[in-house]
PDB file of N, CA and C in Angstrom:
ATOM      1  N   MET A   1      20.395 -51.658 106.628  1.00 48.00           N
ATOM      2  CA  MET A   1      21.112 -50.467 107.022  1.00 48.00           C
ATOM      3  C   MET A   1      21.474 -49.665 105.778  1.00 48.00           C
ATOM      4  N   GLU A   2      21.292 -48.352 105.846  1.00 50.00           N
ATOM      5  CA  GLU A   2      21.568 -47.504 104.711  1.00 50.00           C
ATOM      6  C   GLU A   2      23.062 -47.249 104.570  1.00 50.00           C
ATOM      7  N   SER A   3      23.473 -47.079 103.341  1.00 49.00           N
ATOM      8  CA  SER A   3      24.875 -46.783 103.076  1.00 49.00           C
ATOM      9  C   SER A   3      25.230 -45.398 103.605  1.00 49.00           C
ATOM     10  N   GLN A   4      26.393 -45.276 104.199  1.00 62.00           N
ATOM     11  CA  GLN A   4      26.861 -43.995 104.707  1.00 62.00           C
ATOM     12  C   GLN A   4      27.580 -43.206 103.619  1.00 62.00           C
ATOM     13  N   MET A   5      27.892 -43.833 102.493  1.00 82.00           N
ATOM     14  CA  MET A   5      28.654 -43.200 101.427  1.00 82.00           C
ATOM     15  C   MET A   5      27.743 -42.824 100.263  1.00 82.00           C
ATOM     16  N   ILE A   6      26.886 -41.883 100.462  1.00 85.00           N
ATOM     17  CA  ILE A   6      25.992 -41.440  99.399  1.00 85.00           C
ATOM     18  C   ILE A   6      26.585 -40.196  98.754  1.00 85.00           C
ATOM     19  N   ARG A   7      26.466 -40.111  97.436  1.00 87.00           N
ATOM     20  CA  ARG A   7      27.013 -38.969  96.704  1.00 87.00           C
ATOM     21  C   ARG A   7      26.260 -37.696  97.072  1.00 87.00           C
ATOM     22  N   PRO A   8      26.961 -36.567  97.106  1.00 91.00           N
ATOM     23  CA  PRO A   8      26.284 -35.284  97.353  1.00 91.00           C
ATOM     24  C   PRO A   8      25.215 -35.043  96.288  1.00 91.00           C
ATOM     25  N   GLY A   9      24.111 -34.453  96.694  1.00 95.00           N
ATOM     26  CA  GLY A   9      23.030 -34.167  95.761  1.00 95.00           C
ATOM     27  C   GLY A   9      22.079 -35.322  95.551  1.00 95.00           C
ATOM     28  N   HIS A  10      22.199 -36.353  96.382  1.00 97.00           N
ATOM     29  CA  HIS A  10      21.340 -37.525  96.268  1.00 97.00           C
ATOM     30  C   HIS A  10      20.704 -37.854  97.612  1.00 97.00           C
ATOM     31  N   LEU A  11      19.581 -38.550  97.543  1.00 97.00           N
ATOM     32  CA  LEU A  11      18.866 -38.989  98.737  1.00 97.00           C
ATOM     33  C   LEU A  11      18.660 -40.495  98.676  1.00 97.00           C
ATOM     34  N   THR A  12      18.613 -41.124  99.830  1.00 96.00           N
ATOM     35  CA  THR A  12      18.267 -42.543  99.881  1.00 96.00           C
ATOM     36  C   THR A  12      16.759 -42.671  99.703  1.00 96.00           C
ATOM     37  N   ALA A  13      16.300 -43.888  99.513  1.00 96.00           N
ATOM     38  CA  ALA A  13      14.858 -44.123  99.387  1.00 96.00           C
ATOM     39  C   ALA A  13      14.134 -43.700 100.665  1.00 96.00           C
ATOM     40  N   HIS A  14      14.735 -43.960 101.809  1.00 96.00           N
ATOM     41  CA  HIS A  14      14.115 -43.582 103.081  1.00 96.00           C
ATOM     42  C   HIS A  14      14.026 -42.069 103.229  1.00 96.00           C
ATOM     43  N   GLN A  15      15.094 -41.375 102.848  1.00 97.00           N
ATOM     44  CA  GLN A  15      15.080 -39.915 102.922  1.00 97.00           C
ATOM     45  C   GLN A  15      14.054 -39.337 101.950  1.00 97.00           C
ATOM     46  N   THR A  16      13.953 -39.938 100.774  1.00 97.00           N
ATOM     47  CA  THR A  16      12.986 -39.486  99.774  1.00 97.00           C
ATOM     48  C   THR A  16      11.567 -39.647 100.293  1.00 97.00           C
ATOM     49  N   ALA A  17      11.274 -40.800 100.873  1.00 98.00           N
ATOM     50  CA  ALA A  17       9.944 -41.039 101.425  1.00 98.00           C
ATOM     51  C   ALA A  17       9.632 -40.034 102.524  1.00 98.00           C
ATOM     52  N   GLN A  18      10.586 -39.791 103.386  1.00 97.00           N
ATOM     53  CA  GLN A  18      10.378 -38.859 104.488  1.00 97.00           C
ATOM     54  C   GLN A  18      10.136 -37.445 103.959  1.00 97.00           C
ATOM     55  N   LEU A  19      10.928 -37.019 102.992  1.00 96.00           N
ATOM     56  CA  LEU A  19      10.783 -35.679 102.442  1.00 96.00           C
ATOM     57  C   LEU A  19       9.433 -35.500 101.761  1.00 96.00           C
ATOM     58  N   LEU A  20       8.973 -36.533 101.056  1.00 96.00           N
ATOM     59  CA  LEU A  20       7.694 -36.452 100.357  1.00 96.00           C
ATOM     60  C   LEU A  20       6.503 -36.744 101.267  1.00 96.00           C
ATOM     61  N   GLY A  21       6.763 -37.251 102.462  1.00 95.00           N
ATOM     62  CA  GLY A  21       5.678 -37.574 103.385  1.00 95.00           C
ATOM     63  C   GLY A  21       4.887 -38.793 102.958  1.00 95.00           C
ATOM     64  N   ILE A  22       5.588 -39.770 102.381  1.00 96.00           N
ATOM     65  CA  ILE A  22       4.935 -40.983 101.889  1.00 96.00           C
ATOM     66  C   ILE A  22       5.646 -42.211 102.447  1.00 96.00           C
ATOM     67  N   GLU A  23       5.062 -43.366 102.213  1.00 97.00           N
ATOM     68  CA  GLU A  23       5.652 -44.627 102.637  1.00 97.00           C
ATOM     69  C   GLU A  23       6.734 -45.056 101.648  1.00 97.00           C
ATOM     70  N   LEU A  24       7.643 -45.893 102.102  1.00 96.00           N
ATOM     71  CA  LEU A  24       8.710 -46.409 101.255  1.00 96.00           C
ATOM     72  C   LEU A  24       8.142 -47.166 100.050  1.00 96.00           C
ATOM     73  N   ALA A  25       7.081 -47.904 100.257  1.00 97.00           N
ATOM     74  CA  ALA A  25       6.445 -48.645  99.156  1.00 97.00           C
ATOM     75  C   ALA A  25       5.928 -47.691  98.083  1.00 97.00           C
ATOM     76  N   THR A  26       5.501 -46.520  98.480  1.00 97.00           N
ATOM     77  CA  THR A  26       5.010 -45.532  97.519  1.00 97.00           C
ATOM     78  C   THR A  26       6.153 -44.989  96.672  1.00 97.00           C
ATOM     79  N   VAL A  27       7.337 -44.866  97.247  1.00 97.00           N
ATOM     80  CA  VAL A  27       8.509 -44.455  96.465  1.00 97.00           C
ATOM     81  C   VAL A  27       8.746 -45.485  95.367  1.00 97.00           C
ATOM     82  N   ARG A  28       8.669 -46.758  95.706  1.00 96.00           N
ATOM     83  CA  ARG A  28       8.863 -47.806  94.699  1.00 96.00           C
ATOM     84  C   ARG A  28       7.789 -47.730  93.612  1.00 96.00           C
ATOM     85  N   GLN A  29       6.555 -47.408  93.994  1.00 97.00           N
ATOM     86  CA  GLN A  29       5.482 -47.256  93.006  1.00 97.00           C
ATOM     87  C   GLN A  29       5.743 -46.084  92.071  1.00 97.00           C
ATOM     88  N   LEU A  30       6.261 -44.983  92.612  1.00 97.00           N
ATOM     89  CA  LEU A  30       6.595 -43.828  91.778  1.00 97.00           C
ATOM     90  C   LEU A  30       7.653 -44.186  90.748  1.00 97.00           C
ATOM     91  N   VAL A  31       8.620 -45.005  91.153  1.00 97.00           N
ATOM     92  CA  VAL A  31       9.662 -45.455  90.229  1.00 97.00           C
ATOM     93  C   VAL A  31       9.043 -46.353  89.162  1.00 97.00           C
ATOM     94  N   ARG A  32       8.206 -47.289  89.567  1.00 97.00           N
ATOM     95  CA  ARG A  32       7.551 -48.195  88.617  1.00 97.00           C
ATOM     96  C   ARG A  32       6.714 -47.447  87.600  1.00 97.00           C
ATOM     97  N   ARG A  33       6.052 -46.378  88.041  1.00 97.00           N
ATOM     98  CA  ARG A  33       5.188 -45.584  87.157  1.00 97.00           C
ATOM     99  C   ARG A  33       5.966 -44.584  86.307  1.00 97.00           C
ATOM    100  N   GLY A  34       7.265 -44.482  86.528  1.00 96.00           N
ATOM    101  CA  GLY A  34       8.073 -43.564  85.745  1.00 96.00           C
ATOM    102  C   GLY A  34       8.029 -42.125  86.223  1.00 96.00           C
ATOM    103  N   GLN A  35       7.504 -41.885  87.417  1.00 96.00           N
ATOM    104  CA  GLN A  35       7.416 -40.523  87.946  1.00 96.00           C
ATOM    105  C   GLN A  35       8.674 -40.110  88.698  1.00 96.00           C
ATOM    106  N   LEU A  36       9.522 -41.066  89.027  1.00 97.00           N
ATOM    107  CA  LEU A  36      10.771 -40.801  89.730  1.00 97.00           C
ATOM    108  C   LEU A  36      11.805 -41.798  89.222  1.00 97.00           C
ATOM    109  N   ALA A  37      12.999 -41.305  88.921  1.00 97.00           N
ATOM    110  CA  ALA A  37      14.047 -42.172  88.376  1.00 97.00           C
ATOM    111  C   ALA A  37      15.169 -42.349  89.389  1.00 97.00           C
ATOM    112  N   ARG A  38      15.675 -43.549  89.459  1.00 96.00           N
ATOM    113  CA  ARG A  38      16.855 -43.812  90.290  1.00 96.00           C
ATOM    114  C   ARG A  38      18.050 -43.133  89.637  1.00 96.00           C
ATOM    115  N   SER A  39      18.972 -42.648  90.465  1.00 95.00           N
ATOM    116  CA  SER A  39      20.144 -41.983  89.883  1.00 95.00           C
ATOM    117  C   SER A  39      21.452 -42.507  90.458  1.00 95.00           C
ATOM    118  N   GLY A  40      21.399 -43.678  91.049  1.00 92.00           N
ATOM    119  CA  GLY A  40      22.611 -44.273  91.585  1.00 92.00           C
ATOM    120  C   GLY A  40      22.293 -45.281  92.654  1.00 92.00           C
ATOM    121  N   GLY A  41      23.318 -45.649  93.396  1.00 92.00           N
ATOM    122  CA  GLY A  41      23.149 -46.640  94.449  1.00 92.00           C
ATOM    123  C   GLY A  41      23.164 -48.041  93.876  1.00 92.00           C
ATOM    124  N   SER A  42      22.402 -48.899  94.508  1.00 92.00           N
ATOM    125  CA  SER A  42      22.306 -50.286  94.059  1.00 92.00           C
ATOM    126  C   SER A  42      20.823 -50.640  93.943  1.00 92.00           C
ATOM    127  N   PRO A  43      20.505 -51.773  93.345  1.00 90.00           N
ATOM    128  CA  PRO A  43      19.095 -52.149  93.240  1.00 90.00           C
ATOM    129  C   PRO A  43      18.395 -52.230  94.611  1.00 90.00           C
ATOM    130  N   ARG A  44      19.118 -52.645  95.629  1.00 91.00           N
ATOM    131  CA  ARG A  44      18.514 -52.763  96.960  1.00 91.00           C
ATOM    132  C   ARG A  44      18.561 -51.465  97.754  1.00 91.00           C
ATOM    133  N   GLN A  45      19.483 -50.572  97.404  1.00 93.00           N
ATOM    134  CA  GLN A  45      19.609 -49.289  98.091  1.00 93.00           C
ATOM    135  C   GLN A  45      19.784 -48.169  97.063  1.00 93.00           C
ATOM    136  N   PRO A  46      18.685 -47.837  96.364  1.00 95.00           N
ATOM    137  CA  PRO A  46      18.791 -46.826  95.317  1.00 95.00           C
ATOM    138  C   PRO A  46      18.918 -45.415  95.890  1.00 95.00           C
ATOM    139  N   TRP A  47      19.475 -44.536  95.062  1.00 96.00           N
ATOM    140  CA  TRP A  47      19.563 -43.119  95.382  1.00 96.00           C
ATOM    141  C   TRP A  47      18.706 -42.370  94.386  1.00 96.00           C
ATOM    142  N   TYR A  48      18.236 -41.215  94.808  1.00 97.00           N
ATOM    143  CA  TYR A  48      17.433 -40.359  93.956  1.00 97.00           C
ATOM    144  C   TYR A  48      18.025 -38.954  93.993  1.00 97.00           C
ATOM    145  N   ALA A  49      18.068 -38.289  92.843  1.00 97.00           N
ATOM    146  CA  ALA A  49      18.632 -36.948  92.764  1.00 97.00           C
ATOM    147  C   ALA A  49      17.734 -35.970  93.521  1.00 97.00           C
ATOM    148  N   VAL A  50      18.352 -35.108  94.311  1.00 97.00           N
ATOM    149  CA  VAL A  50      17.613 -34.116  95.094  1.00 97.00           C
ATOM    150  C   VAL A  50      16.745 -33.266  94.171  1.00 97.00           C
ATOM    151  N   GLN A  51      17.265 -32.888  93.013  1.00 97.00           N
ATOM    152  CA  GLN A  51      16.508 -32.062  92.068  1.00 97.00           C
ATOM    153  C   GLN A  51      15.246 -32.771  91.602  1.00 97.00           C
ATOM    154  N   ASP A  52      15.334 -34.075  91.322  1.00 97.00           N
ATOM    155  CA  ASP A  52      14.168 -34.837  90.874  1.00 97.00           C
ATOM    156  C   ASP A  52      13.128 -34.947  91.978  1.00 97.00           C
ATOM    157  N   VAL A  53      13.586 -35.178  93.199  1.00 98.00           N
ATOM    158  CA  VAL A  53      12.662 -35.299  94.330  1.00 98.00           C
ATOM    159  C   VAL A  53      11.991 -33.960  94.604  1.00 98.00           C
ATOM    160  N   ALA A  54      12.758 -32.873  94.546  1.00 97.00           N
ATOM    161  CA  ALA A  54      12.186 -31.542  94.779  1.00 97.00           C
ATOM    162  C   ALA A  54      11.157 -31.198  93.702  1.00 97.00           C
ATOM    163  N   ALA A  55      11.446 -31.532  92.454  1.00 97.00           N
ATOM    164  CA  ALA A  55      10.504 -31.271  91.368  1.00 97.00           C
ATOM    165  C   ALA A  55       9.221 -32.081  91.556  1.00 97.00           C
ATOM    166  N   LEU A  56       9.354 -33.333  91.942  1.00 96.00           N
ATOM    167  CA  LEU A  56       8.189 -34.174  92.195  1.00 96.00           C
ATOM    168  C   LEU A  56       7.379 -33.628  93.357  1.00 96.00           C
ATOM    169  N   ASP A  57       8.060 -33.188  94.413  1.00 96.00           N
ATOM    170  CA  ASP A  57       7.372 -32.610  95.568  1.00 96.00           C
ATOM    171  C   ASP A  57       6.599 -31.366  95.162  1.00 96.00           C
ATOM    172  N   ALA A  58       7.214 -30.489  94.375  1.00 95.00           N
ATOM    173  CA  ALA A  58       6.539 -29.271  93.920  1.00 95.00           C
ATOM    174  C   ALA A  58       5.331 -29.607  93.059  1.00 95.00           C
ATOM    175  N   GLU A  59       5.477 -30.592  92.185  1.00 94.00           N
ATOM    176  CA  GLU A  59       4.367 -31.015  91.329  1.00 94.00           C
ATOM    177  C   GLU A  59       3.210 -31.567  92.166  1.00 94.00           C
ATOM    178  N   ARG A  60       3.532 -32.368  93.155  1.00 91.00           N
ATOM    179  CA  ARG A  60       2.489 -32.952  94.016  1.00 91.00           C
ATOM    180  C   ARG A  60       1.787 -31.873  94.832  1.00 91.00           C
ATOM    181  N   ARG A  61       2.541 -30.889  95.330  1.00 91.00           N
ATOM    182  CA  ARG A  61       1.932 -29.801  96.087  1.00 91.00           C
ATOM    183  C   ARG A  61       1.021 -28.941  95.215  1.00 91.00           C
ATOM    184  N   THR A  62       1.458 -28.673  93.985  1.00 91.00           N
ATOM    185  CA  THR A  62       0.641 -27.894  93.051  1.00 91.00           C
ATOM    186  C   THR A  62      -0.644 -28.626  92.718  1.00 91.00           C
ATOM    187  N   ARG A  63      -0.512 -29.933  92.461  1.00 88.00           N
ATOM    188  CA  ARG A  63      -1.687 -30.741  92.126  1.00 88.00           C
ATOM    189  C   ARG A  63      -2.663 -30.787  93.306  1.00 88.00           C
ATOM    190  N   ASN A  64      -2.155 -30.917  94.525  1.00 85.00           N
ATOM    191  CA  ASN A  64      -3.025 -30.991  95.703  1.00 85.00           C
ATOM    192  C   ASN A  64      -3.654 -29.646  96.051  1.00 85.00           C
ATOM    193  N   ALA A  65      -2.999 -28.554  95.667  1.00 86.00           N
ATOM    194  CA  ALA A  65      -3.525 -27.223  95.977  1.00 86.00           C
ATOM    195  C   ALA A  65      -4.656 -26.829  95.016  1.00 86.00           C
ATOM    196  N   ALA A  66      -4.682 -27.455  93.847  1.00 75.00           N
ATOM    197  CA  ALA A  66      -5.682 -27.086  92.833  1.00 75.00           C
ATOM    198  C   ALA A  66      -7.043 -27.675  93.118  1.00 75.00           C
TER     199      ALA A  66
END
């Protein structure tokens, strides 16, 4: 179950996956590859900054459009 007390400006791993249109496992791969950084939460329920997720989404869309 996801924490209900998430800081403003952050997304859970599930929300991040949904926003990017990817699987949860892919979010973990992005973190492992250094393309996305955790910005809070706990090791089992990490949070990601909305700005970082939006930047990654824009980068992925630009790359796919080219």
